[in-house]
Amino acid sequence: MDGYPPPPVETVSISGLVKTYGRTRALRGLTVDIPQGAVGLLGPNGAGKSTLLKILLGLLTADSGRAHVLGTDVFDDPLEVRRKVGYMPEVDAFLPGLTGADAVVFCGILCGLPRREAQRRAHEILYYVGLGEARYRRTEQYSMGMRQRLRLAQALVHDPELIFLDEPTNGLDPDGREEVLDLIGDLVKTHKKSIVLCSHLLHDVEAVCEHVVVLREGEVALSGSVAEIRRLEQDTWRVRIAGDEAAFRRALQIGRIKVAGRDDEALRVVVPAGAGAPELFVAARDSGCVLREVSTLRQSLESVFLRALDIPAGGDT
Amino acid sequence: MPVFEQGYRPYHGEFSRRSSILAMAWQNFRPRLRWWVWLLAAVLLFYPHLVWAVSIFITNMVAGGAGGGVSATAASMLGDGAGWTAYGFGVDPNPALVGKALSGQSLWLFWQILEHAAVANIVLPAVAAGGVLASDRVSGATQIYFARPVTRLEYLLSKILCTSAFSFMVTAVPLLLLWAECAAFNPDATFILNTWMAPFAIVGASALYALWASSIVLALSASLRRPVIVSVCAVFVPLLSMGISGAIVETTQNKMWRLIDPTYAMGGLTAPMFGGELPEWLATPWLLVPSVVLPAALFAFVWWRIRAVEVVT
């Protein structure tokens, strides 16, 4: 799109990042490249997500390792990183006594915008995030959803190339959540912004992100594009048979098809790469069973997430 | 369609690399200028001003009645030994000092007003800006600053400027006003020539007073979460030290303990700026402990606390 310089292929590049708090190792030699576009940063509490964001913003120093954000070393020039990046914090953050417009103008000035430009952009952005009518109200009077939008506006006012969003839909009702996700989607698709979306809500990540990084105990448990991950999971089938199940299982084994589990009366089976329904029909024929149902399982990101963390489905994430 | 309703647009303009300390300080200062702050400032500002203005008025009346002019009357009121020893610490407003000030012979009047404003100097910053750090921590505003190109030093300096501005409202502003009035209404043209250093002394001394007050207010604001508690404690600190100082001096009969009293500590530090000499018991390196070392230590503490706040974002 006109007006936007081409961003680097990798917005964030992290190599061997180690961070310890006393005896607790928050990051254990974390190495990952975060591509441009929308990336979801997932992980249970204590996985190191917040620590990673703080390090990338230059608020914390690491014990060892390197990290580059948009080509800038976060340890050598943290201020430059913060100039290029927009950050929407997870927890409530507002400047007491200011109107919404003043708060966004102030953030623009902090980022180096001339006052007049900051005022112009503040009004634009507040309309963009849906706070146009409320921009002259004091931020203390804003509802939770409005504050969430205000934080997004503050993160966008200086037109950053990369935006870190920490739980951007926290506390929003379903409609508000969809609207914020639509805004984030618009930023990525229409305005070619790169975002790193840190969230516990997998639906949000699934709705917006093209790439996910799952952290577990300070290490990368899984990293890849959502499409690739889903493709890996597409080899799982749901099969319901009539006949001798034991014989069917033996036939599957001969065909190198694994039985992953059982859902009610159906089996969940994983076929090898390149195989599919024909192999299941062959196994049924060989075992003298009748196939009542054969369907691929569309895996949600949640199942991938749970598997990456070795947590059984239905477990506490 | 208005331009701001046209959706998200890229920004192609310039980015300034200048420090945003002043913008931050103003953003902290402006919302705290409530009506009651103005009222309090007016009371604190005009109290010493009013006292001295009345003294000046009386002096002028006397001068007019005597027919000898202001300077002549002032000179006649000086008496022998009118200086530090006679009009030193703890002495109530003295018309002789007014006379000297009006005739441009001495800056002691300004110094004495400043010394009398030592407590007011902390009251206004404490009441108006007690939450300058505490509110940021409670409202999460710290993240708003530190997620942007703002260093810890810039953040701290902006807070010091904010609290100092409130202090200046009751120190430098009334004193400069008073000097300007003296200069404007004095028939003696040499007044400005004789007292040209007064504005510099006033601003310099007020800055020291402001730093002292800021260090206490910011240290409390960095430690406590409720601005009201910060305000109460900050006002209580100088009153408590004055009380303790007085009690110890009474008990031990050692004047050195006056150093605990901020009016003596800061008064002693700033007296040379107005051309005064310190009494022997006050002219000691120990004077620097409450007036310089303590504020510096408190600022170091605030610096450390800001780092801690930054980490927990």
XYZ file of C-alpha atoms in Angstrom, chain B residues 4 15 25 39 59 136 166 173 177 198 201 232 276 288 290 304:
16
model
C -10.555 12.839 11.078
C 9.575 13.120 14.511
C 6.068 18.407 33.580
C -6.824 29.484 46.737
C 7.303 52.967 56.327
C 1.005 7.173 38.165
C 4.220 24.556 43.053
C 6.920 34.351 42.494
C 6.913 40.417 42.567
C 18.376 40.125 43.942
C 19.516 35.270 44.506
C -0.345 14.669 55.193
C 24.614 37.456 54.799
C 24.952 20.535 54.268
C 19.904 18.358 56.039
C 15.581 3.572 42.641
